[in-house]
Each structure stands twice: as C-alpha cells, then as structure tokens.
mmCIF file of C-alpha atoms in Angstrom:
data_model
loop_
_atom_site.group_PDB
_atom_site.id
_atom_site.type_symbol
_atom_site.label_atom_id
_atom_site.label_comp_id
_atom_site.label_asym_id
_atom_site.label_seq_id
_atom_site.Cartn_x
_atom_site.Cartn_y
_atom_site.Cartn_z
ATOM 1 C CA MET P 1 -71.706 -15.876 106.028
ATOM 2 C CA VAL P 2 -72.964 -13.721 103.160
ATOM 3 C CA ARG P 3 -73.049 -10.043 104.077
ATOM 4 C CA HIS P 4 -73.498 -8.224 100.783
ATOM 5 C CA PRO P 5 -77.021 -6.744 100.547
ATOM 6 C CA LEU P 6 -77.347 -7.511 96.831
ATOM 7 C CA THR P 7 -76.905 -11.223 97.545
ATOM 8 C CA TRP P 8 -79.813 -11.151 100.005
ATOM 9 C CA ILE P 9 -81.920 -9.111 97.596
ATOM 10 C CA LEU P 10 -81.316 -11.612 94.788
ATOM 11 C CA LEU P 11 -82.048 -14.543 97.129
ATOM 12 C CA ALA P 12 -85.358 -12.927 98.155
ATOM 13 C CA TYR P 13 -86.200 -12.258 94.500
ATOM 14 C CA THR P 14 -85.382 -15.844 93.515
ATOM 15 C CA ALA P 15 -87.425 -17.292 96.384
ATOM 16 C CA LEU P 16 -90.442 -15.130 95.563
ATOM 17 C CA GLY P 17 -90.182 -15.743 91.812
ATOM 18 C CA LEU P 18 -89.770 -19.509 92.083
ATOM 19 C CA GLY P 19 -92.461 -19.628 94.761
ATOM 20 C CA LEU P 20 -94.959 -17.994 92.410
ATOM 21 C CA LEU P 21 -93.813 -19.791 89.247
ATOM 22 C CA ALA P 22 -96.268 -22.676 89.643
ATOM 23 C CA ALA P 23 -99.195 -20.256 89.869
ATOM 24 C CA TYR P 24 -98.185 -18.451 86.674
ATOM 25 C CA GLN P 25 -96.548 -21.164 84.573
ATOM 26 C CA PHE P 26 -99.630 -21.748 82.405
ATOM 27 C CA GLN P 27 -100.398 -18.077 81.814
ATOM 28 C CA ILE P 28 -100.213 -17.514 78.075
ATOM 29 C CA ASN P 29 -100.974 -14.612 75.783
ATOM 30 C CA PRO P 30 -100.854 -14.221 71.974
ATOM 31 C CA ASP P 31 -97.343 -12.741 72.038
ATOM 32 C CA GLY P 32 -96.211 -15.541 74.323
ATOM 33 C CA ILE P 33 -97.501 -18.140 71.868
ATOM 34 C CA ALA P 34 -95.540 -16.472 69.068
ATOM 35 C CA TYR P 35 -92.305 -16.328 71.098
ATOM 36 C CA LEU P 36 -92.678 -19.973 72.152
ATOM 37 C CA ASP P 37 -93.360 -21.002 68.551
ATOM 38 C CA ILE P 38 -90.204 -19.218 67.390
ATOM 39 C CA ALA P 39 -88.190 -20.845 70.193
ATOM 40 C CA GLU P 40 -89.492 -24.267 69.145
ATOM 41 C CA LYS P 41 -88.388 -23.583 65.562
ATOM 42 C CA TYR P 42 -84.882 -22.802 66.804
ATOM 43 C CA VAL P 43 -84.879 -26.018 68.854
ATOM 44 C CA ARG P 44 -85.911 -28.032 65.767
ATOM 45 C CA GLY P 45 -83.183 -26.339 63.711
ATOM 46 C CA ASP P 46 -85.647 -24.490 61.468
ATOM 47 C CA ILE P 47 -83.601 -21.280 61.433
ATOM 48 C CA TRP P 48 -85.251 -19.863 58.307
ATOM 49 C CA GLY P 49 -88.693 -20.465 59.774
ATOM 50 C CA ALA P 50 -87.674 -18.856 63.057
ATOM 51 C CA ILE P 51 -86.313 -15.627 61.572
ATOM 52 C CA ASN P 52 -89.088 -13.107 61.746
ATOM 53 C CA ALA P 53 -89.394 -9.448 60.821
ATOM 54 C CA TYR P 54 -91.939 -8.742 63.556
ATOM 55 C CA TRP P 55 -90.885 -10.599 66.711
ATOM 56 C CA SER P 56 -87.575 -9.707 68.342
ATOM 57 C CA PRO P 57 -85.417 -12.817 68.750
ATOM 58 C CA LEU P 58 -83.655 -12.527 72.128
ATOM 59 C CA ILE P 59 -86.425 -13.972 74.302
ATOM 60 C CA SER P 60 -86.857 -16.865 71.849
ATOM 61 C CA TRP P 61 -83.101 -17.530 71.701
ATOM 62 C CA LEU P 62 -82.836 -17.702 75.482
ATOM 63 C CA THR P 63 -85.964 -19.860 75.733
ATOM 64 C CA ALA P 64 -84.603 -22.225 73.077
ATOM 65 C CA VAL P 65 -81.469 -22.781 75.174
ATOM 66 C CA LEU P 66 -83.576 -23.846 78.165
ATOM 67 C CA ARG P 67 -85.786 -25.982 75.906
ATOM 68 C CA LEU P 68 -82.664 -27.792 74.695
ATOM 69 C CA LEU P 69 -81.952 -28.582 78.352
ATOM 70 C CA GLY P 70 -85.333 -30.338 78.498
ATOM 71 C CA LEU P 71 -87.509 -27.790 80.289
ATOM 72 C CA PRO P 72 -91.178 -27.474 79.281
ATOM 73 C CA PRO P 73 -91.832 -24.441 77.030
ATOM 74 C CA GLN P 74 -93.902 -22.370 79.441
ATOM 75 C CA VAL P 75 -91.534 -22.993 82.341
ATOM 76 C CA ALA P 76 -88.513 -22.202 80.155
ATOM 77 C CA ILE P 77 -89.829 -18.815 79.036
ATOM 78 C CA LYS P 78 -90.868 -17.867 82.592
ATOM 79 C CA LEU P 79 -87.392 -18.807 83.857
ATOM 80 C CA VAL P 80 -85.843 -16.648 81.122
ATOM 81 C CA LEU P 81 -87.931 -13.726 82.336
ATOM 82 C CA LEU P 82 -87.133 -14.446 86.001
ATOM 83 C CA MET P 83 -83.400 -14.561 85.229
ATOM 84 C CA SER P 84 -83.746 -11.335 83.279
ATOM 85 C CA GLY P 85 -85.366 -9.750 86.313
ATOM 86 C CA GLY P 86 -82.454 -10.823 88.507
ATOM 87 C CA VAL P 87 -80.020 -9.252 86.056
ATOM 88 C CA ALA P 88 -82.186 -6.108 86.060
ATOM 89 C CA LEU P 89 -81.947 -5.890 89.853
ATOM 90 C CA GLY P 90 -78.165 -6.145 89.550
ATOM 91 C CA GLY P 91 -78.324 -3.303 87.035
ATOM 92 C CA VAL P 92 -80.359 -1.156 89.424
ATOM 93 C CA TRP P 93 -77.728 -1.804 92.102
ATOM 94 C CA CYS P 94 -74.937 -0.712 89.726
ATOM 95 C CA LEU P 95 -76.898 2.293 88.488
ATOM 96 C CA LEU P 96 -77.105 3.551 92.066
ATOM 97 C CA GLY P 97 -73.377 3.056 92.616
ATOM 98 C CA ASP P 98 -72.776 6.552 94.009
ATOM 99 C CA CYS P 99 -75.591 6.284 96.564
ATOM 100 C CA PRO P 100 -75.094 5.096 100.141
ATOM 101 C CA MET P 101 -75.368 1.329 100.623
ATOM 102 C CA TRP P 102 -78.634 1.569 102.573
ATOM 103 C CA MET P 103 -80.258 3.600 99.790
ATOM 104 C CA ARG P 104 -79.119 1.136 97.132
ATOM 105 C CA ALA P 105 -80.502 -1.742 99.210
ATOM 106 C CA ILE P 106 -83.891 -0.083 99.715
ATOM 107 C CA ALA P 107 -84.261 0.922 96.062
ATOM 108 C CA THR P 108 -83.141 -2.440 94.681
ATOM 109 C CA GLY P 109 -85.127 -4.440 97.233
ATOM 110 C CA GLY P 110 -88.145 -2.252 96.604
ATOM 111 C CA ALA P 111 -88.014 -3.208 92.934
ATOM 112 C CA ILE P 112 -88.487 -6.918 93.729
ATOM 113 C CA PRO P 113 -92.323 -7.060 93.662
ATOM 114 C CA LEU P 114 -92.630 -5.157 90.394
ATOM 115 C CA THR P 115 -89.858 -7.195 88.790
ATOM 116 C CA VAL P 116 -91.475 -10.496 89.813
ATOM 117 C CA TYR P 117 -94.804 -9.221 88.503
ATOM 118 C CA TYR P 118 -93.374 -8.379 85.074
ATOM 119 C CA ALA P 119 -91.434 -11.644 84.947
ATOM 120 C CA LEU P 120 -94.474 -13.846 85.582
ATOM 121 C CA HIS P 121 -97.661 -11.965 84.744
ATOM 122 C CA VAL P 122 -97.379 -11.851 80.944
ATOM 123 C CA ILE P 123 -94.937 -13.190 78.363
ATOM 124 C CA THR P 124 -93.310 -10.184 76.733
ATOM 125 C CA PRO P 125 -89.740 -9.039 76.051
ATOM 126 C CA ASP P 126 -90.395 -5.786 77.916
ATOM 127 C CA LEU P 127 -88.502 -6.946 81.013
ATOM 128 C CA LEU P 128 -85.572 -8.037 78.832
ATOM 129 C CA VAL P 129 -85.333 -4.632 77.170
ATOM 130 C CA ALA P 130 -85.782 -2.883 80.527
ATOM 131 C CA THR P 131 -82.904 -4.966 81.879
ATOM 132 C CA VAL P 132 -80.662 -3.919 79.017
ATOM 133 C CA LEU P 133 -81.685 -0.266 79.346
ATOM 134 C CA VAL P 134 -80.951 -0.252 83.094
ATOM 135 C CA TRP P 135 -77.446 -1.565 82.381
ATOM 136 C CA TYR P 136 -77.130 0.964 79.534
ATOM 137 C CA ALA P 137 -78.033 3.764 81.968
ATOM 138 C CA ALA P 138 -75.500 2.437 84.492
ATOM 139 C CA TRP P 139 -72.876 2.439 81.728
ATOM 140 C CA LEU P 140 -73.695 6.054 80.830
ATOM 141 C CA VAL P 141 -73.616 7.220 84.445
ATOM 142 C CA GLU P 142 -70.246 5.550 84.973
ATOM 143 C CA GLY P 143 -68.888 7.870 82.277
ATOM 144 C CA ARG P 144 -65.800 5.915 81.214
ATOM 145 C CA LEU P 145 -64.699 6.560 77.639
ATOM 146 C CA ASP P 146 -61.993 3.932 77.161
ATOM 147 C CA VAL P 147 -62.196 1.234 74.487
ATOM 148 C CA ARG P 148 -63.344 -1.511 76.846
ATOM 149 C CA ALA P 149 -66.219 0.599 78.178
ATOM 150 C CA SER P 150 -67.203 1.628 74.649
ATOM 151 C CA VAL P 151 -67.318 -2.005 73.520
ATOM 152 C CA TRP P 152 -69.503 -2.783 76.548
ATOM 153 C CA GLY P 153 -71.840 0.078 75.603
ATOM 154 C CA GLY P 154 -72.042 -1.152 72.011
ATOM 155 C CA PHE P 155 -72.777 -4.674 73.225
ATOM 156 C CA LEU P 156 -75.614 -3.365 75.413
ATOM 157 C CA VAL P 157 -77.138 -1.405 72.531
ATOM 158 C CA ALA P 158 -76.967 -4.486 70.266
ATOM 159 C CA LEU P 159 -78.476 -6.671 72.984
ATOM 160 C CA GLY P 160 -81.242 -4.110 73.425
ATOM 161 C CA TYR P 161 -81.949 -4.270 69.698
ATOM 162 C CA PHE P 162 -82.277 -8.053 69.858
ATOM 163 C CA ALA P 163 -84.572 -7.728 72.889
ATOM 164 C CA LYS P 164 -86.810 -5.174 71.158
ATOM 165 C CA ALA P 165 -85.988 -3.294 67.978
ATOM 166 C CA PHE P 166 -86.906 0.159 69.313
ATOM 167 C CA ALA P 167 -83.912 0.021 71.677
ATOM 168 C CA LEU P 168 -81.428 0.693 68.863
ATOM 169 C CA PRO P 169 -82.805 4.056 67.664
ATOM 170 C CA PHE P 170 -83.657 5.001 71.250
ATOM 171 C CA CYS P 171 -80.100 4.372 72.433
ATOM 172 C CA LEU P 172 -78.504 6.044 69.413
ATOM 173 C CA VAL P 173 -80.585 9.214 69.750
ATOM 174 C CA HIS P 174 -80.135 9.191 73.510
ATOM 175 C CA LEU P 175 -76.387 8.674 73.240
ATOM 176 C CA CYS P 176 -76.030 11.568 70.797
ATOM 177 C CA GLY P 177 -77.983 13.823 73.151
ATOM 178 C CA TRP P 178 -76.095 12.542 76.200
ATOM 179 C CA ARG P 179 -72.703 13.380 74.712
ATOM 180 C CA VAL P 180 -73.871 16.884 73.755
ATOM 181 C CA VAL P 181 -74.893 17.631 77.354
#
C-alpha cells in the first residue's frame, strides 16, 4: 500500500487533470498556435524553420516528442503542461523539505487546483518556467555548494532559459544577490 503523501497528491492531480482534459483539449490561443506550429516543424524535421527568436523552444520540443508518439497536437501540448504541473508539485514538496509532513501535504495538495488551471486553461510556457523556478528555489534553499549541486543548479537555469528567456537573467541576478546575503 502506498503511504507517501506526495504519491496521493500526484494521483489526485493526475485524476483531476486527465478528467478535465477533454473539456479543455480544444482551447487554443494565438501563442498556442505558434507553439504548436513550431512543434510541427520539429516533427517534420524543419529545424531551421522551427528556430525562432521570439518563441522559447522548450514547450515545442516537449510537444514534438509526444507528437512523434502519435498524439494529436492539442492533446500533446496539454499533456506536456499537465506533466509540467506534476513536476512543479514535486518541486513544491522539495522546497518545503524542512517543514513538517502535514504542512508539506497541505501546501502541495492545496496547489493542485491552481496547477490544473494553468495546465489546461491556456497554452503558455508560464507553467514550465514556474516549474523550473520552483526547483531552482528548492536548490537554493538546500544550500549545497558541491560540484554535483552546482551542475544541477546550472542545468535548472539553462532549462529555465529554454522555457522562457527571462529566466536566465532573473536567475543570474537572483543568484548573485542570494550569495551576497
């Protein structure tokens, strides 16, 4: 029997997200059209056509992987956002690592409705970058300075940049200020 609260939280999140997916699968917005178009270019192998100075690539890369598995475009991008939300909830759990278990469970479980909303309501990389920034904050709070932890921090900053370009200068300025304090 599964007893870890995070497992139950992620199961509840998955059930709610997949339960609402059908209602939101055809929601589309101008940004969503652009991200889906870029993902389709990656699927077709048109790398030069997919590279874009305006749209951050991570959401399109992840969507392209699911498209290659045969999923319809709008379902693929919603599943990318739902998976990102699950990873974000795991990040919230880790960020609250010093809190009592009950507090971590309430805070992480309480984030489920908002996370499902941002995963399904509109197609945007905002949830992806929020996911990366939650893990970045958990990394900072952990406070380890060894090589492995530093590589992990660098990976998170790079991933944040690919999710949304503002994450790189944000993290660099924040990291400089964090180390001064």
